[in-house]
C-alpha cells in the first residue's frame, strides 16, 4: 500500500519527491546538507505537517554530521543554530517544532557520548520519527475507517495523504484503510486554491492507489452538500490547540461551516504530534502569510490586475464546536475536547 515515498534517508543523504512537479513529473531531489533541507521545506518541495516534521528531523541529523567540534557545549550550540534555521521555514505546522525539540532532547540525553556517536544517535532519532509517523498513520486509518460506510462519498480538502506524511497519510489514510476493509469510497477532492494541493496532489495520489476521485473547484462544495452528494468530510491538521480548535489549510473553515449547515459529519485526522497542548485556543496559532504571487498567478499566468492588494494566509482555524470528531492513533475523540484531548496524553 505504501507506494508513494515522500521522503527517505539513504546513504547519509535525504531524498525527497519534489511535490511542486506533481502530478506531471515524479522527480526526486537529493539533499546533502541541512540548508538544502531548510530551503526544500520553505519552498514546498515537501509539505504537510507530519512530512515537514520528518524532513526537519532528517535535516538536523544531516547538520549534526557536519559539526566538526569535540566539546558537547560547542556541539549543542551549533546544533541549536541548525534547529533555529530549520524552524524559520514554516510557522504553522507544529510537527516542525515538535521534531526539532525531540532532536535537541536526544542530543542532551546522549551528551556523555563522543560527538560522532551523538551524531549517530541523532540519525537514529530522525529515522524513529519517520517510522513512528508511518505507524501512527496506519493506526489513525484503522481507528477512522469505522466512521466510513460502504458506498459513501467523502470530501477532503488540501492533501493529507502519503505525500504529506512519512507515508500512508492521515485523512487519506482513513480512506485507504476503509477501502482496504472492502468499502467502496468515492472521494471528492476540492482543488484548494491557491496552491491547488487537492487538484494536483490528492487527485494524483488517490488515482495512483486506484480510488475513485472527482475534483471540484472550491466554490462547488456548498451546492453538493445541499444536494446531499457528500456524506462526510475528512481533513488533516497542521496544529490542534488544547481546546480542539484546528489550524489547517486555508479553506478548511468554510468546509466545516458548510458541513455544519448541512448536517454532514466533519472529521479531522491527525497524530498526537500535531496537538499543541501549550496553545490554549486557535486564536494563538501563528498563521503563515505566503507570497502574494500564489494568488495573483495560476502557474505562469498573471490573473489579477497589476498593483491590486492581496492577502494570502496559508491556514485558517476551524473552531472545535464544528468538529464532529478528531481521529488520532490513540483513538477517536469527541468534544468537549479539553477533556478528551488531555486524556489522549495520559
Ligand atoms: O501548506 P501545506 O501544503 O504544507 O499545508 C498542508 C495542509 O494543510 C494539510 O492539510 C495538513 O498539513 C495536514 S497533512 C497530514
GROMACS .gro file of N, CA, C and O in nm, residues 121-204:
model
  336
  121UNK      N    1   2.333   0.892   1.705
  121UNK     CA    2   2.206   0.884   1.781
  121UNK      C    3   2.101   0.976   1.718
  121UNK      O    4   1.982   0.944   1.715
  122UNK      N    5   2.146   1.093   1.670
  122UNK     CA    6   2.050   1.187   1.609
  122UNK      C    7   1.994   1.131   1.478
  122UNK      O    8   1.877   1.149   1.447
  123UNK      N    9   2.080   1.062   1.405
  123UNK     CA   10   2.032   0.998   1.282
  123UNK      C   11   1.927   0.892   1.318
  123UNK      O   12   1.819   0.885   1.257
  124UNK      N   13   1.957   0.813   1.420
  124UNK     CA   14   1.861   0.709   1.463
  124UNK      C   15   1.728   0.773   1.507
  124UNK      O   16   1.621   0.720   1.478
  125UNK      N   17   1.738   0.887   1.577
  125UNK     CA   18   1.616   0.955   1.625
  125UNK      C   19   1.531   1.004   1.508
  125UNK      O   20   1.409   0.991   1.508
  126UNK      N   21   1.598   1.058   1.406
  126UNK     CA   22   1.525   1.107   1.288
  126UNK      C   23   1.452   0.990   1.219
  126UNK      O   24   1.336   1.002   1.179
  127UNK      N   25   1.521   0.875   1.212
  127UNK     CA   26   1.458   0.758   1.148
  127UNK      C   27   1.342   0.707   1.234
  127UNK      O   28   1.242   0.658   1.181
  128UNK      N   29   1.356   0.722   1.365
  128UNK     CA   30   1.249   0.681   1.457
  128UNK      C   31   1.126   0.771   1.437
  128UNK      O   32   1.012   0.724   1.435
  129UNK      N   33   1.150   0.900   1.421
  129UNK     CA   34   1.039   0.994   1.399
  129UNK      C   35   0.966   0.955   1.270
  129UNK      O   36   0.843   0.955   1.263
  130UNK      N   37   1.044   0.918   1.168
  130UNK     CA   38   0.986   0.874   1.041
  130UNK      C   39   0.899   0.749   1.061
  130UNK      O   40   0.782   0.744   1.021
  131UNK      N   41   0.958   0.648   1.124
  131UNK     CA   42   0.886   0.520   1.141
  131UNK      C   43   0.762   0.536   1.229
  131UNK      O   44   0.657   0.480   1.200
  132UNK      N   45   0.778   0.614   1.335
  132UNK     CA   46   0.663   0.633   1.426
  132UNK      C   47   0.548   0.703   1.353
  132UNK      O   48   0.432   0.672   1.376
  133UNK      N   49   0.583   0.799   1.265
  133UNK     CA   50   0.476   0.869   1.193
  133UNK      C   51   0.401   0.771   1.101
  133UNK      O   52   0.278   0.772   1.094
  134UNK      N   53   0.479   0.686   1.035
  134UNK     CA   54   0.418   0.587   0.947
  134UNK      C   55   0.323   0.496   1.027
  134UNK      O   56   0.208   0.471   0.986
  135UNK      N   57   0.371   0.449   1.143
  135UNK     CA   58   0.287   0.361   1.226
  135UNK      C   59   0.162   0.435   1.275
  135UNK      O   60   0.052   0.379   1.274
  136UNK      N   61   0.180   0.562   1.315
  136UNK     CA   62   0.065   0.640   1.363
  136UNK      C   63  -0.040   0.653   1.254
  136UNK      O   64  -0.160   0.641   1.280
  137UNK      N   65   0.006   0.676   1.132
  137UNK     CA   66  -0.089   0.692   1.022
  137UNK      C   67  -0.172   0.565   1.001
  137UNK      O   68  -0.292   0.571   0.977
  138UNK      N   69  -0.106   0.450   1.009
  138UNK     CA   70  -0.180   0.324   0.992
  138UNK      C   71  -0.282   0.306   1.106
  138UNK      O   72  -0.393   0.258   1.083
  139UNK      N   73  -0.244   0.350   1.226
  139UNK     CA   74  -0.337   0.338   1.339
  139UNK      C   75  -0.453   0.438   1.324
  139UNK      O   76  -0.568   0.406   1.355
  140UNK      N   77  -0.421   0.558   1.278
  140UNK     CA   78  -0.528   0.657   1.252
  140UNK      C   79  -0.625   0.599   1.150
  140UNK      O   80  -0.747   0.607   1.164
  141UNK      N   81  -0.569   0.536   1.048
  141UNK     CA   82  -0.652   0.474   0.944
  141UNK      C   83  -0.745   0.369   1.003
  141UNK      O   84  -0.867   0.369   0.977
  142UNK      N   85  -0.688   0.283   1.085
  142UNK     CA   86  -0.770   0.174   1.145
  142UNK      C   87  -0.878   0.231   1.236
  142UNK      O   88  -0.991   0.187   1.237
  143UNK      N   89  -0.841   0.334   1.314
  143UNK     CA   90  -0.940   0.394   1.406
  143UNK      C   91  -1.049   0.469   1.329
  143UNK      O   92  -1.165   0.470   1.371
  144UNK      N   93  -1.010   0.533   1.220
  144UNK     CA   94  -1.104   0.620   1.150
  144UNK      C   95  -1.194   0.550   1.051
  144UNK      O   96  -1.306   0.595   1.024
  145UNK      N   97  -1.147   0.438   0.998
  145UNK     CA   98  -1.226   0.375   0.890
  145UNK      C   99  -1.363   0.326   0.938
  145UNK      O  100  -1.456   0.317   0.860
  146UNK      N  101  -1.373   0.305   1.068
  146UNK     CA  102  -1.502   0.258   1.123
  146UNK      C  103  -1.610   0.365   1.107
  146UNK      O  104  -1.730   0.336   1.113
  147UNK      N  105  -1.567   0.491   1.087
  147UNK     CA  106  -1.664   0.600   1.071
  147UNK      C  107  -1.720   0.608   0.929
  147UNK      O  108  -1.814   0.682   0.903
  148UNK      N  109  -1.657   0.535   0.837
  148UNK     CA  110  -1.700   0.540   0.696
  148UNK      C  111  -1.773   0.411   0.658
  148UNK      O  112  -1.727   0.302   0.693
  149UNK      N  113  -1.883   0.429   0.585
  149UNK     CA  114  -1.958   0.310   0.540
  149UNK      C  115  -1.940   0.288   0.390
  149UNK      O  116  -1.912   0.384   0.316
  150UNK      N  117  -1.960   0.164   0.352
  150UNK     CA  118  -1.952   0.125   0.209
  150UNK      C  119  -2.044   0.216   0.126
  150UNK      O  120  -2.158   0.241   0.165
  151UNK      N  121  -1.991   0.268   0.016
  151UNK     CA  122  -2.073   0.347  -0.075
  151UNK      C  123  -2.073   0.497  -0.047
  151UNK      O  124  -2.137   0.574  -0.117
  152UNK      N  125  -2.001   0.539   0.056
  152UNK     CA  126  -2.001   0.682   0.092
  152UNK      C  127  -1.921   0.768  -0.006
  152UNK      O  128  -1.823   0.722  -0.065
  153UNK      N  129  -1.963   0.894  -0.017
  153UNK     CA  130  -1.884   0.995  -0.088
  153UNK      C  131  -1.826   1.089   0.018
  153UNK      O  132  -1.900   1.143   0.101
  154UNK      N  133  -1.694   1.102   0.015
  154UNK     CA  134  -1.625   1.177   0.121
  154UNK      C  135  -1.547   1.293   0.060
  154UNK      O  136  -1.469   1.273  -0.034
  155UNK      N  137  -1.567   1.410   0.114
  155UNK     CA  138  -1.492   1.526   0.065
  155UNK      C  139  -1.366   1.547   0.148
  155UNK      O  140  -1.371   1.536   0.271
  156UNK      N  141  -1.254   1.573   0.081
  156UNK     CA  142  -1.132   1.610   0.154
  156UNK      C  143  -1.078   1.739   0.097
  156UNK      O  144  -1.102   1.773  -0.019
  157UNK      N  145  -1.004   1.812   0.183
  157UNK     CA  146  -0.951   1.943   0.145
  157UNK      C  147  -0.799   1.937   0.155
  157UNK      O  148  -0.746   1.873   0.245
  158UNK      N  149  -0.731   2.004   0.064
  158UNK     CA  150  -0.585   2.006   0.062
  158UNK      C  151  -0.533   1.864   0.038
  158UNK      O  152  -0.601   1.781  -0.024
  159UNK      N  153  -0.414   1.834   0.086
  159UNK     CA  154  -0.363   1.696   0.077
  159UNK      C  155  -0.315   1.653   0.214
  159UNK      O  156  -0.226   1.716   0.272
  160UNK      N  157  -0.379   1.550   0.266
  160UNK     CA  158  -0.337   1.493   0.394
  160UNK      C  159  -0.317   1.343   0.371
  160UNK      O  160  -0.372   1.259   0.440
  161UNK      N  161  -0.236   1.315   0.270
  161UNK     CA  162  -0.214   1.176   0.231
  161UNK      C  163  -0.070   1.133   0.255
  161UNK      O  164   0.002   1.193   0.336
  162UNK      N  165  -0.029   1.029   0.181
  162UNK     CA  166   0.109   0.980   0.192
  162UNK      C  167   0.209   1.092   0.165
  162UNK      O  168   0.315   1.100   0.227
  163UNK      N  169   0.173   1.181   0.075
  163UNK     CA  170   0.265   1.290   0.038
  163UNK      C  171   0.289   1.386   0.155
  163UNK      O  172   0.393   1.451   0.160
  164UNK      N  173   0.192   1.399   0.243
  164UNK     CA  174   0.200   1.499   0.350
  164UNK      C  175   0.255   1.440   0.480
  164UNK      O  176   0.261   1.510   0.581
  165UNK      N  177   0.294   1.314   0.475
  165UNK     CA  178   0.337   1.243   0.597
  165UNK      C  179   0.458   1.155   0.562
  165UNK      O  180   0.508   1.158   0.450
  166UNK      N  181   0.499   1.072   0.659
  166UNK     CA  182   0.605   0.975   0.628
  166UNK      C  183   0.555   0.872   0.528
  166UNK      O  184   0.634   0.804   0.461
  167UNK      N  185   0.424   0.858   0.515
  167UNK     CA  186   0.362   0.764   0.423
  167UNK      C  187   0.223   0.729   0.470
  167UNK      O  188   0.190   0.750   0.587
  168UNK      N  189   0.138   0.683   0.381
  168UNK     CA  190   0.000   0.640   0.407
  168UNK      C  191  -0.094   0.758   0.425
  168UNK      O  192  -0.195   0.768   0.357
  169UNK      N  193  -0.063   0.849   0.517
  169UNK     CA  194  -0.148   0.968   0.531
  169UNK      C  195  -0.239   0.964   0.651
  169UNK      O  196  -0.259   0.859   0.713
  170UNK      N  197  -0.295   1.081   0.682
  170UNK     CA  198  -0.387   1.093   0.796
  170UNK      C  199  -0.531   1.086   0.743
  170UNK      O  200  -0.595   0.980   0.750
  171UNK      N  201  -0.580   1.196   0.684
  171UNK     CA  202  -0.717   1.194   0.630
  171UNK      C  203  -0.728   1.088   0.519
  171UNK      O  204  -0.822   1.007   0.517
  172UNK      N  205  -0.630   1.087   0.429
  172UNK     CA  206  -0.637   0.985   0.322
  172UNK      C  207  -0.606   0.846   0.376
  172UNK      O  208  -0.653   0.746   0.322
  173UNK      N  209  -0.531   0.839   0.485
  173UNK     CA  210  -0.505   0.710   0.550
  173UNK      C  211  -0.635   0.644   0.594
  173UNK      O  212  -0.651   0.522   0.583
  174UNK      N  213  -0.728   0.726   0.642
  174UNK     CA  214  -0.859   0.673   0.683
  174UNK      C  215  -0.931   0.616   0.560
  174UNK      O  216  -0.991   0.507   0.566
  175UNK      N  217  -0.921   0.688   0.450
  175UNK     CA  218  -0.987   0.640   0.326
  175UNK      C  219  -0.919   0.513   0.275
  175UNK      O  220  -0.986   0.416   0.236
  176UNK      N  221  -0.785   0.510   0.279
  176UNK     CA  222  -0.714   0.387   0.236
  176UNK      C  223  -0.754   0.268   0.324
  176UNK      O  224  -0.774   0.157   0.274
  177UNK      N  225  -0.763   0.292   0.455
  177UNK     CA  226  -0.800   0.180   0.544
  177UNK      C  227  -0.941   0.132   0.515
  177UNK      O  228  -0.968   0.012   0.520
  178UNK      N  229  -1.032   0.228   0.488
  178UNK     CA  230  -1.170   0.188   0.457
  178UNK      C  231  -1.173   0.105   0.329
  178UNK      O  232  -1.242   0.002   0.324
  179UNK      N  233  -1.099   0.146   0.228
  179UNK     CA  234  -1.100   0.068   0.102
  179UNK      C  235  -1.030  -0.067   0.123
  179UNK      O  236  -1.073  -0.168   0.068
  180UNK      N  237  -0.925  -0.068   0.206
  180UNK     CA  238  -0.859  -0.197   0.237
  180UNK      C  239  -0.955  -0.292   0.307
  180UNK      O  240  -0.943  -0.414   0.294
  181UNK      N  241  -1.051  -0.233   0.380
  181UNK     CA  242  -1.151  -0.317   0.451
  181UNK      C  243  -1.266  -0.355   0.358
  181UNK      O  244  -1.366  -0.410   0.403
  182UNK      N  245  -1.253  -0.323   0.231
  182UNK     CA  246  -1.353  -0.367   0.132
  182UNK      C  247  -1.465  -0.267   0.107
  182UNK      O  248  -1.560  -0.298   0.035
  183UNK      N  249  -1.455  -0.147   0.165
  183UNK     CA  250  -1.563  -0.049   0.143
  183UNK      C  251  -1.533   0.031   0.016
  183UNK      O  252  -1.417   0.067  -0.008
  184UNK      N  253  -1.637   0.060  -0.061
  184UNK     CA  254  -1.618   0.144  -0.180
  184UNK      C  255  -1.639   0.289  -0.137
  184UNK      O  256  -1.747   0.325  -0.089
  185UNK      N  257  -1.534   0.368  -0.151
  185UNK     CA  258  -1.542   0.510  -0.112
  185UNK      C  259  -1.512   0.595  -0.235
  185UNK      O  260  -1.412   0.573  -0.304
  186UNK      N  261  -1.601   0.691  -0.260
  186UNK     CA  262  -1.577   0.788  -0.368
  186UNK      C  263  -1.528   0.915  -0.301
  186UNK      O  264  -1.592   0.966  -0.209
  187UNK      N  265  -1.414   0.966  -0.345
  187UNK     CA  266  -1.358   1.085  -0.281
  187UNK      C  267  -1.380   1.207  -0.369
  187UNK      O  268  -1.358   1.203  -0.490
  188UNK      N  269  -1.424   1.314  -0.305
  188UNK     CA  270  -1.427   1.443  -0.374
  188UNK      C  271  -1.309   1.525  -0.320
  188UNK      O  272  -1.299   1.549  -0.199
  189UNK      N  273  -1.219   1.560  -0.411
  189UNK     CA  274  -1.104   1.642  -0.373
  189UNK      C  275  -1.131   1.784  -0.422
  189UNK      O  276  -1.141   1.805  -0.543
  190UNK      N  277  -1.146   1.878  -0.326
  190UNK     CA  278  -1.162   2.016  -0.375
  190UNK      C  279  -1.023   2.067  -0.414
  190UNK      O  280  -0.921   2.021  -0.363
  191UNK      N  281  -1.020   2.163  -0.506
  191UNK     CA  282  -0.889   2.195  -0.565
  191UNK      C  283  -0.792   2.264  -0.469
  191UNK      O  284  -0.672   2.250  -0.481
  192UNK      N  285  -0.846   2.339  -0.369
  192UNK     CA  286  -0.763   2.402  -0.266
  192UNK      C  287  -0.674   2.515  -0.322
  192UNK      O  288  -0.551   2.507  -0.321
  193UNK      N  289  -0.741   2.617  -0.372
  193UNK     CA  290  -0.669   2.738  -0.410
  193UNK      C  291  -0.609   2.800  -0.284
  193UNK      O  292  -0.669   2.788  -0.178
  194UNK      N  293  -0.491   2.867  -0.285
  194UNK     CA  294  -0.422   2.899  -0.409
  194UNK      C  295  -0.321   2.796  -0.459
  194UNK      O  296  -0.285   2.800  -0.576
  195UNK      N  297  -0.273   2.702  -0.374
  195UNK     CA  298  -0.163   2.616  -0.422
  195UNK      C  299  -0.213   2.487  -0.486
  195UNK      O  300  -0.134   2.409  -0.537
  196UNK      N  301  -0.344   2.465  -0.478
  196UNK     CA  302  -0.407   2.355  -0.552
  196UNK      C  303  -0.360   2.215  -0.510
  196UNK      O  304  -0.353   2.123  -0.593
  197UNK      N  305  -0.334   2.199  -0.380
  197UNK     CA  306  -0.288   2.066  -0.334
  197UNK      C  307  -0.393   1.958  -0.359
  197UNK      O  308  -0.358   1.841  -0.379
  198UNK      N  309  -0.523   1.997  -0.354
  198UNK     CA  310  -0.628   1.897  -0.378
  198UNK      C  311  -0.626   1.847  -0.521
  198UNK      O  312  -0.625   1.727  -0.548
  199UNK      N  313  -0.625   1.944  -0.614
  199UNK     CA  314  -0.631   1.907  -0.756
  199UNK      C  315  -0.502   1.839  -0.802
  199UNK      O  316  -0.505   1.745  -0.881
  200UNK      N  317  -0.388   1.888  -0.751
  200UNK     CA  318  -0.261   1.839  -0.805
  200UNK      C  319  -0.207   1.717  -0.730
  200UNK      O  320  -0.149   1.628  -0.791
  201UNK      N  321  -0.224   1.717  -0.598
  201UNK     CA  322  -0.160   1.611  -0.517
  201UNK      C  323  -0.258   1.502  -0.474
  201UNK      O  324  -0.233   1.383  -0.492
  202UNK      N  325  -0.372   1.545  -0.415
  202UNK     CA  326  -0.468   1.445  -0.364
  202UNK      C  327  -0.523   1.362  -0.480
  202UNK      O  328  -0.531   1.238  -0.470
  203UNK      N  329  -0.560   1.428  -0.589
  203UNK     CA  330  -0.617   1.355  -0.703
  203UNK      C  331  -0.513   1.257  -0.759
  203UNK      O  332  -0.544   1.142  -0.791
  204UNK      N  333  -0.387   1.301  -0.766
  204UNK     CA  334  -0.279   1.215  -0.819
  204UNK      C  335  -0.259   1.093  -0.730
  204UNK      O  336  -0.252   0.979  -0.776
   0.00000   0.00000   0.00000
